[in-house]
Short mmCIF file of C-alpha atoms in Angstrom, two decimals:
data_model
loop_
_atom_site.label_atom_id
_atom_site.label_comp_id
_atom_site.label_asym_id
_atom_site.label_seq_id
_atom_site.Cartn_x
_atom_site.Cartn_y
_atom_site.Cartn_z
CA GLN A 957 -5.61 20.54 -18.86
CA LYS A 958 -7.07 17.88 -17.39
CA GLU A 959 -9.52 17.59 -14.37
CA VAL A 960 -7.46 15.93 -12.00
CA GLU A 961 -3.64 15.20 -12.93
CA GLN A 962 -1.12 12.82 -10.74
CA ASN A 963 2.88 13.05 -10.98
CA SER A 964 4.21 11.13 -14.03
CA GLY A 965 5.71 8.11 -13.09
CA PRO A 966 6.96 5.23 -12.63
CA LEU A 967 8.05 5.99 -8.97
CA SER A 968 10.75 3.31 -7.76
CA VAL A 969 11.55 3.51 -3.96
CA PRO A 970 13.66 1.06 -1.54
CA GLU A 971 12.24 -0.86 1.02
CA GLY A 972 12.01 1.13 4.08
CA ALA A 973 11.52 4.33 2.38
CA ILE A 974 8.94 7.64 2.22
CA ALA A 975 6.71 7.36 -1.02
CA SER A 976 4.73 10.53 -2.35
CA LEU A 977 2.50 10.65 -5.05
CA ASN A 978 0.93 13.92 -5.99
CA CYS A 979 -2.64 15.13 -7.42
CA THR A 980 -3.79 18.20 -8.63
CA TYR A 981 -7.42 19.44 -9.50
CA SER A 982 -8.86 22.24 -11.59
CA ASP A 983 -12.38 22.45 -9.91
CA ARG A 984 -12.65 24.72 -6.70
CA GLY A 985 -15.94 22.69 -6.22
CA SER A 986 -14.94 19.52 -6.04
CA GLN A 987 -15.83 17.97 -2.07
CA SER A 988 -14.26 14.51 -1.57
CA PHE A 989 -10.60 13.35 -2.52
CA PHE A 990 -9.87 9.66 -2.13
CA TRP A 991 -6.80 7.26 -2.97
CA TYR A 992 -7.30 3.80 -4.59
CA ARG A 993 -4.96 1.09 -5.49
CA GLN A 994 -5.03 -1.35 -8.05
CA TYR A 995 -2.78 -3.84 -8.71
CA SER A 996 -2.32 -5.15 -12.26
CA GLY A 997 -4.95 -6.71 -13.26
CA LYS A 998 -7.30 -6.08 -10.71
CA SER A 999 -10.01 -3.57 -9.61
CA PRO A 1000 -9.48 -0.53 -7.56
CA GLU A 1001 -9.69 -0.68 -3.71
CA LEU A 1002 -9.74 2.72 -1.86
CA ILE A 1003 -7.27 2.91 0.49
CA MET A 1004 -7.48 6.68 1.75
CA SER A 1005 -10.26 9.42 1.66
CA ILE A 1006 -9.98 13.12 3.05
CA TYR A 1007 -12.46 15.69 3.03
CA SER A 1008 -11.20 18.66 4.91
CA ASN A 1009 -7.76 20.72 4.44
CA GLY A 1010 -4.96 18.84 6.04
CA ASP A 1011 -3.67 15.87 7.34
CA LYS A 1012 -5.09 12.26 7.24
CA GLU A 1013 -3.48 9.40 8.86
CA ASP A 1014 -4.23 5.66 8.47
CA GLY A 1015 -1.31 3.54 9.68
CA ARG A 1016 1.38 4.35 7.11
CA PHE A 1017 -0.73 6.20 4.94
CA THR A 1018 -0.96 9.88 5.33
CA ALA A 1019 -3.49 11.54 3.12
CA GLN A 1020 -3.02 15.61 2.76
CA LEU A 1021 -5.27 17.94 1.24
CA ASN A 1022 -4.71 21.90 0.47
CA LYS A 1023 -8.13 23.20 -1.44
CA ALA A 1024 -6.56 26.43 -1.57
CA SER A 1025 -3.77 25.14 -4.06
CA GLN A 1026 -6.34 22.62 -5.30
CA TYR A 1027 -3.31 19.79 -4.26
CA VAL A 1028 -4.18 16.43 -2.63
CA SER A 1029 -1.00 13.85 -2.13
CA LEU A 1030 -0.76 10.51 -0.21
CA LEU A 1031 2.59 9.61 1.55
CA ILE A 1032 3.41 5.98 2.07
CA ARG A 1033 5.98 5.18 5.24
CA ASP A 1034 8.11 2.51 5.31
CA SER A 1035 7.14 1.17 1.96
CA GLN A 1036 6.59 -2.48 1.86
CA PRO A 1037 7.32 -4.29 -1.47
CA SER A 1038 3.71 -5.53 -1.54
CA ASP A 1039 2.86 -1.68 -1.99
CA SER A 1040 3.96 -1.35 -5.60
CA ALA A 1041 0.94 -0.88 -7.47
CA THR A 1042 -0.78 1.98 -9.37
CA TYR A 1043 -1.97 4.68 -7.45
CA LEU A 1044 -5.16 6.52 -8.50
CA CYS A 1045 -6.80 9.79 -7.30
CA ALA A 1046 -9.90 10.57 -7.86
CA VAL A 1047 -11.65 13.66 -7.14
CA ARG A 1048 -15.76 13.74 -6.50
CA THR A 1049 -17.99 17.51 -6.81
CA ASN A 1050 -21.28 17.48 -4.62
CA ALA A 1051 -22.72 16.65 -8.04
CA GLY A 1052 -22.50 13.45 -7.53
CA LYS A 1053 -19.51 12.45 -10.05
CA SER A 1054 -15.98 11.37 -10.03
CA THR A 1055 -12.49 12.19 -11.90
CA PHE A 1056 -9.91 9.94 -11.92
CA GLY A 1057 -6.01 10.95 -12.30
CA ASP A 1058 -3.90 8.63 -14.66
CA GLY A 1059 -2.52 6.87 -12.20
CA THR A 1060 0.88 6.66 -10.44
CA THR A 1061 2.56 3.66 -10.76
CA LEU A 1062 5.04 3.01 -8.09
CA THR A 1063 7.80 -0.08 -7.71
CA VAL A 1064 8.74 -0.85 -4.17
CA LYS A 1065 12.99 -2.46 -4.96
CA PRO A 1066 13.52 -5.00 -2.03
CA ASP B 736 -15.25 -7.42 -2.00
CA ALA B 737 -18.75 -4.87 -1.66
CA GLY B 738 -20.71 -7.71 -3.32
CA ILE B 739 -20.60 -6.31 -7.02
CA THR B 740 -20.13 -8.87 -10.04
CA GLN B 741 -19.73 -8.44 -13.72
CA SER B 742 -20.85 -10.39 -16.43
CA PRO B 743 -19.23 -11.69 -18.68
CA ARG B 744 -15.36 -11.12 -17.22
CA HIS B 745 -14.04 -11.74 -20.45
CA LYS B 746 -15.43 -10.86 -24.25
CA VAL B 747 -14.27 -11.40 -27.60
CA THR B 748 -16.19 -10.02 -30.01
CA GLU B 749 -16.24 -9.04 -33.78
CA THR B 750 -16.65 -5.36 -34.93
CA GLY B 751 -20.33 -4.49 -35.74
CA THR B 752 -21.63 -6.71 -32.91
CA PRO B 753 -24.02 -5.70 -30.16
CA VAL B 754 -22.95 -6.28 -26.65
CA THR B 755 -24.12 -6.17 -23.43
CA LEU B 756 -21.85 -5.93 -20.19
CA ARG B 757 -24.22 -7.14 -16.77
CA CYS B 758 -23.54 -5.25 -13.36
CA HIS B 759 -25.40 -6.79 -10.53
CA GLN B 760 -24.75 -5.50 -6.66
CA THR B 761 -26.31 -7.06 -3.72
CA GLU B 762 -25.51 -3.82 -1.54
CA ASN B 763 -28.80 -2.11 -2.46
CA HIS B 764 -26.87 0.85 -3.18
CA ARG B 765 -28.22 3.56 -4.94
CA TYR B 766 -25.96 5.01 -7.22
CA MET B 767 -24.37 2.72 -10.11
CA TYR B 768 -21.23 3.86 -12.38
CA TRP B 769 -19.78 2.19 -15.51
CA TYR B 770 -16.21 3.28 -16.37
CA ARG B 771 -13.53 2.03 -19.20
CA GLN B 772 -9.79 1.48 -18.60
CA ASP B 773 -7.26 2.44 -21.03
CA PRO B 774 -3.63 2.69 -20.87
CA GLY B 775 -2.44 6.48 -20.76
CA HIS B 776 -6.34 7.28 -19.88
CA GLY B 777 -6.88 6.20 -16.34
CA LEU B 778 -10.88 6.01 -15.42
CA ARG B 779 -13.08 7.18 -17.72
CA LEU B 780 -16.65 7.88 -16.76
CA ILE B 781 -19.03 6.26 -19.47
CA HIS B 782 -22.39 6.55 -17.63
CA TYR B 783 -24.06 6.57 -14.53
CA SER B 784 -27.38 6.20 -12.94
CA TYR B 785 -28.62 7.51 -9.20
CA GLY B 786 -31.79 6.03 -9.52
CA VAL B 787 -33.64 2.91 -11.09
CA LYS B 788 -34.65 4.35 -14.71
CA ASP B 789 -32.78 7.56 -13.66
CA THR B 790 -28.96 7.27 -15.85
CA ASP B 791 -26.90 10.36 -17.12
CA LYS B 792 -23.95 10.81 -19.52
CA GLY B 793 -20.61 10.50 -18.62
CA GLU B 794 -17.41 11.84 -20.62
CA VAL B 795 -16.89 9.08 -22.70
CA SER B 796 -20.32 8.00 -23.43
CA ASP B 797 -20.78 8.34 -27.22
CA GLY B 798 -21.60 4.69 -28.72
CA TYR B 799 -22.83 3.17 -25.51
CA SER B 800 -26.55 3.25 -23.84
CA VAL B 801 -27.29 1.94 -20.55
CA SER B 802 -30.37 0.89 -18.76
CA ARG B 803 -31.13 0.32 -15.22
CA SER B 804 -34.59 -1.82 -14.64
CA LYS B 805 -33.60 -2.42 -10.82
CA THR B 806 -31.55 -1.14 -8.08
CA GLU B 807 -29.31 -4.15 -8.05
CA ASP B 808 -29.00 -4.35 -12.12
CA PHE B 809 -27.02 -1.57 -14.44
CA LEU B 810 -26.35 -2.80 -17.84
CA LEU B 811 -23.96 -1.05 -20.75
CA THR B 812 -24.61 -1.77 -23.84
CA LEU B 813 -22.70 -1.32 -27.24
CA GLU B 814 -25.01 -1.00 -30.16
CA SER B 815 -22.43 -1.66 -32.83
CA ALA B 816 -18.86 -2.05 -31.62
CA THR B 817 -15.90 -0.73 -32.45
CA SER B 818 -11.93 -1.63 -32.54
CA SER B 819 -11.50 1.73 -30.05
CA GLN B 820 -14.45 0.26 -27.52
CA THR B 821 -11.79 -2.40 -26.48
CA SER B 822 -11.05 -1.90 -23.04
CA VAL B 823 -11.22 -3.07 -19.39
CA TYR B 824 -14.65 -2.09 -18.32
CA PHE B 825 -15.36 -1.45 -14.21
CA CYS B 826 -18.48 -1.29 -12.60
CA ALA B 827 -18.63 1.07 -9.18
CA ILE B 828 -21.31 1.89 -6.82
CA SER B 829 -21.68 3.77 -3.91
CA GLY B 830 -24.42 4.24 -1.86
CA THR B 831 -25.75 8.05 0.06
CA SER B 832 -24.66 9.38 3.53
CA GLY B 833 -26.26 12.26 5.90
CA GLY B 834 -23.25 14.19 4.08
CA GLY B 835 -24.65 13.79 0.74
CA LEU B 836 -23.24 12.62 -2.57
CA GLY B 837 -19.81 14.01 -2.14
CA THR B 838 -19.23 12.15 0.49
CA ASP B 839 -19.61 8.60 -0.98
CA THR B 840 -17.11 6.25 -1.73
CA GLN B 841 -16.99 3.81 -4.87
CA TYR B 842 -16.57 0.40 -4.26
CA PHE B 843 -15.36 -1.40 -7.83
CA GLY B 844 -16.27 -4.17 -9.35
CA PRO B 845 -14.07 -6.77 -11.10
CA GLY B 846 -13.97 -5.83 -14.12
CA THR B 847 -14.64 -7.08 -17.84
CA ARG B 848 -11.85 -7.17 -20.50
CA LEU B 849 -13.56 -6.84 -24.27
CA THR B 850 -12.01 -7.54 -27.02
CA VAL B 851 -13.60 -6.22 -30.38
CA LEU B 852 -11.86 -7.64 -33.24
#
Protein backbone atom coordinates (compact mmCIF):
# COMPACT_ATOMS: atom_id res chain seq x y z
CA GLN A 1 0.00 0.00 0.00
CA LYS A 2 1.34 3.42 -0.91
CA GLU A 3 1.69 5.90 1.92
CA VAL A 4 -0.29 8.51 0.00
CA GLU A 5 -2.78 7.56 -2.67
CA GLN A 6 -4.70 9.85 -4.96
CA ASN A 7 -7.69 9.06 -7.11
CA SER A 8 -6.52 7.85 -10.46
CA GLY A 9 -6.97 10.21 -13.33
CA PRO A 10 -7.13 11.80 -15.59
CA LEU A 11 -10.12 13.81 -14.44
CA SER A 12 -12.07 15.86 -16.94
CA VAL A 13 -14.77 18.37 -16.03
CA PRO A 14 -16.60 21.04 -18.02
CA GLU A 15 -15.91 24.70 -17.37
CA GLY A 16 -17.92 25.96 -14.42
CA ALA A 17 -18.29 22.54 -12.79
CA ILE A 18 -16.92 21.37 -9.46
CA ALA A 19 -13.76 19.27 -9.60
CA SER A 20 -13.21 16.86 -6.72
CA LEU A 21 -9.75 15.50 -5.96
CA ASN A 22 -9.21 12.89 -3.29
CA CYS A 23 -6.27 11.63 -1.27
CA THR A 24 -5.87 8.96 1.41
CA TYR A 25 -2.84 8.39 3.62
CA SER A 26 -1.64 5.54 5.78
CA ASP A 27 0.38 7.19 8.58
CA ARG A 28 -1.93 8.14 11.45
CA GLY A 29 0.84 10.33 12.87
CA SER A 30 0.56 12.72 9.93
CA GLN A 31 -0.04 16.28 11.00
CA SER A 32 0.09 18.52 7.96
CA PHE A 33 -1.55 18.18 4.60
CA PHE A 34 -0.90 20.10 1.42
CA TRP A 35 -2.25 20.41 -2.07
CA TYR A 36 0.14 21.50 -4.79
CA ARG A 37 -0.65 22.38 -8.37
CA GLN A 38 1.84 21.59 -11.11
CA TYR A 39 1.51 22.84 -14.64
CA SER A 40 3.17 20.79 -17.34
CA GLY A 41 6.92 21.43 -17.37
CA LYS A 42 6.79 23.58 -14.23
CA SER A 43 7.52 23.08 -10.56
CA PRO A 44 4.84 22.37 -7.95
CA GLU A 45 3.28 25.37 -6.25
CA LEU A 46 1.28 25.34 -3.04
CA ILE A 47 -2.41 26.10 -3.33
CA MET A 48 -3.78 24.89 0.01
CA SER A 49 -2.59 23.62 3.36
CA ILE A 50 -4.75 22.16 6.11
CA TYR A 51 -3.90 20.97 9.60
CA SER A 52 -7.20 20.46 11.44
CA ASN A 53 -10.24 18.36 10.76
CA GLY A 54 -12.93 20.10 8.76
CA ASP A 55 -13.03 22.44 5.80
CA LYS A 56 -10.74 25.26 4.80
CA GLU A 57 -11.79 27.61 2.05
CA ASP A 58 -9.68 29.92 -0.08
CA GLY A 59 -11.51 31.50 -2.97
CA ARG A 60 -12.70 28.77 -5.32
CA PHE A 61 -10.70 26.11 -3.48
CA THR A 62 -11.85 24.11 -0.45
CA ALA A 63 -9.70 21.56 1.32
CA GLN A 64 -11.37 18.99 3.53
CA LEU A 65 -9.59 16.88 6.15
CA ASN A 66 -10.87 13.86 8.07
CA LYS A 67 -8.09 12.41 10.21
CA ALA A 68 -10.25 9.58 11.53
CA SER A 69 -10.78 8.35 7.98
CA GLN A 70 -7.26 9.40 6.92
CA TYR A 71 -8.70 11.31 4.03
CA VAL A 72 -8.07 14.73 2.54
CA SER A 73 -9.76 16.24 -0.48
CA LEU A 74 -9.67 19.34 -2.64
CA LEU A 75 -12.74 20.83 -4.24
CA ILE A 76 -12.41 23.38 -7.02
CA ARG A 77 -15.60 25.31 -7.64
CA ASP A 78 -16.43 27.07 -10.91
CA SER A 79 -13.56 25.25 -12.61
CA GLN A 80 -11.69 27.23 -15.25
CA PRO A 81 -9.50 26.05 -18.14
CA SER A 82 -6.57 27.64 -16.26
CA ASP A 83 -7.14 25.06 -13.50
CA SER A 84 -6.02 22.33 -15.89
CA ALA A 85 -2.92 20.87 -14.23
CA THR A 86 -1.70 17.99 -12.14
CA TYR A 87 -2.65 18.23 -8.47
CA LEU A 88 -0.34 16.67 -5.91
CA CYS A 89 -1.37 15.71 -2.40
CA ALA A 90 1.42 15.84 0.19
CA VAL A 91 1.34 14.52 3.74
CA ARG A 92 3.90 15.52 6.34
CA THR A 93 4.64 13.92 9.69
CA ASN A 94 6.27 15.60 12.66
CA ALA A 95 9.49 13.85 11.65
CA GLY A 96 9.71 16.54 9.00
CA LYS A 97 9.48 14.52 5.81
CA SER A 98 6.72 14.85 3.27
CA THR A 99 5.33 12.07 1.14
CA PHE A 100 3.64 12.94 -2.12
CA GLY A 101 0.95 11.12 -4.01
CA ASP A 102 1.42 10.38 -7.68
CA GLY A 103 -0.88 13.23 -8.65
CA THR A 104 -4.19 13.58 -10.43
CA THR A 105 -4.29 15.31 -13.79
CA LEU A 106 -7.28 17.60 -14.20
CA THR A 107 -8.53 18.91 -17.52
CA VAL A 108 -11.19 21.60 -17.58
CA LYS A 109 -12.91 21.74 -20.95
CA PRO A 110 -14.30 25.06 -22.21
CA ASP B 1 9.29 32.34 -6.76
CA ALA B 2 10.71 31.77 -3.29
CA GLY B 3 14.32 32.63 -4.11
CA ILE B 4 15.42 29.16 -5.17
CA THR B 5 17.61 28.48 -8.16
CA GLN B 6 18.86 25.22 -9.57
CA SER B 7 21.79 24.65 -11.86
CA PRO B 8 22.14 23.40 -14.43
CA ARG B 9 18.56 23.48 -15.70
CA HIS B 10 19.25 20.85 -18.33
CA LYS B 11 22.02 18.30 -18.57
CA VAL B 12 22.80 15.38 -20.83
CA THR B 13 25.53 13.04 -19.68
CA GLU B 14 26.81 9.56 -20.30
CA THR B 15 26.50 6.47 -18.14
CA GLY B 16 29.28 6.20 -15.60
CA THR B 17 30.12 9.90 -15.37
CA PRO B 18 29.78 11.90 -12.15
CA VAL B 19 27.14 14.60 -12.04
CA THR B 20 26.54 17.34 -9.49
CA LEU B 21 23.36 19.38 -9.29
CA ARG B 22 23.24 22.56 -7.27
CA CYS B 23 20.41 24.15 -5.36
CA HIS B 24 20.83 27.69 -4.09
CA GLN B 25 18.40 29.59 -1.87
CA THR B 26 18.29 33.18 -0.69
CA GLU B 27 15.57 32.65 1.93
CA ASN B 28 17.80 31.44 4.78
CA HIS B 29 15.50 28.46 5.25
CA ARG B 30 16.81 25.67 7.43
CA TYR B 31 15.47 22.69 5.54
CA MET B 32 16.39 21.70 2.00
CA TYR B 33 15.27 18.68 -0.01
CA TRP B 34 16.07 16.89 -3.22
CA TYR B 35 13.27 15.08 -5.06
CA ARG B 36 13.09 13.27 -8.34
CA GLN B 37 9.94 13.17 -10.43
CA ASP B 38 9.22 10.43 -12.92
CA PRO B 39 6.04 9.63 -14.83
CA GLY B 40 3.80 7.43 -12.72
CA HIS B 41 5.82 7.96 -9.54
CA GLY B 42 5.08 11.48 -8.44
CA LEU B 43 7.73 13.20 -6.32
CA ARG B 44 10.09 10.94 -4.43
CA LEU B 45 12.46 12.19 -1.74
CA ILE B 46 16.13 11.45 -2.35
CA HIS B 47 17.88 13.24 0.52
CA TYR B 48 17.15 16.15 2.77
CA SER B 49 19.07 18.47 5.06
CA TYR B 50 18.00 19.97 8.37
CA GLY B 51 21.01 22.22 8.75
CA VAL B 52 24.58 22.81 7.66
CA LYS B 53 26.33 19.45 7.47
CA ASP B 54 23.18 17.69 8.70
CA THR B 55 21.63 15.43 6.11
CA ASP B 56 19.53 12.30 5.99
CA LYS B 57 18.31 9.79 3.44
CA GLY B 58 14.97 9.72 1.76
CA GLU B 59 13.12 6.86 0.13
CA VAL B 60 15.26 6.64 -3.04
CA SER B 61 18.76 7.55 -1.86
CA ASP B 62 20.75 4.71 -3.45
CA GLY B 63 23.26 6.06 -5.98
CA TYR B 64 23.02 9.62 -4.66
CA SER B 65 24.98 11.64 -2.14
CA VAL B 66 24.49 15.17 -0.86
CA SER B 67 26.44 17.87 0.86
CA ARG B 68 25.54 21.10 2.58
CA SER B 69 28.46 23.25 3.65
CA LYS B 70 26.49 26.50 3.71
CA THR B 71 22.91 27.32 4.58
CA GLU B 72 22.18 28.51 1.07
CA ASP B 73 23.61 25.62 -0.96
CA PHE B 74 22.59 21.98 -1.19
CA LEU B 75 24.42 19.78 -3.67
CA LEU B 76 23.22 16.48 -5.10
CA THR B 77 25.86 14.19 -6.58
CA LEU B 78 25.44 11.15 -8.73
CA GLU B 79 28.79 9.44 -8.33
CA SER B 80 28.37 7.28 -11.44
CA ALA B 81 25.26 8.15 -13.39
CA THR B 82 23.01 5.39 -14.72
CA SER B 83 20.17 5.52 -17.21
CA SER B 84 17.70 4.85 -14.37
CA GLN B 85 18.66 8.24 -12.95
CA THR B 86 17.25 10.03 -15.98
CA SER B 87 14.62 12.21 -14.37
CA VAL B 88 13.55 15.70 -13.42
CA TYR B 89 15.14 16.78 -10.14
CA PHE B 90 13.51 19.33 -7.89
CA CYS B 91 15.02 21.09 -4.94
CA ALA B 92 12.70 22.36 -2.21
CA ILE B 93 13.11 24.44 0.91
CA SER B 94 11.13 24.96 4.05
CA GLY B 95 11.58 27.04 7.16
CA THR B 96 10.57 26.58 10.74
CA SER B 97 7.69 27.99 12.65
CA GLY B 98 6.56 28.13 16.25
CA GLY B 99 4.24 25.24 15.52
CA GLY B 100 7.10 22.91 14.66
CA LEU B 101 8.29 21.22 11.54
CA GLY B 102 4.97 19.69 10.73
CA THR B 103 3.40 22.98 9.77
CA ASP B 104 5.95 24.04 7.20
CA THR B 105 5.26 24.50 3.53
CA GLN B 106 7.81 23.48 0.95
CA TYR B 107 8.76 25.80 -1.88
CA PHE B 108 10.18 24.29 -5.02
CA GLY B 109 12.91 25.35 -7.38
CA PRO B 110 12.44 25.33 -11.16
CA GLY B 111 13.85 21.82 -11.62
CA THR B 112 16.75 20.23 -13.49
CA ARG B 113 16.09 17.87 -16.35
CA LEU B 114 18.83 15.23 -16.40
CA THR B 115 19.26 12.73 -19.20
CA VAL B 116 21.74 9.88 -18.82
CA LEU B 117 22.57 8.18 -22.10
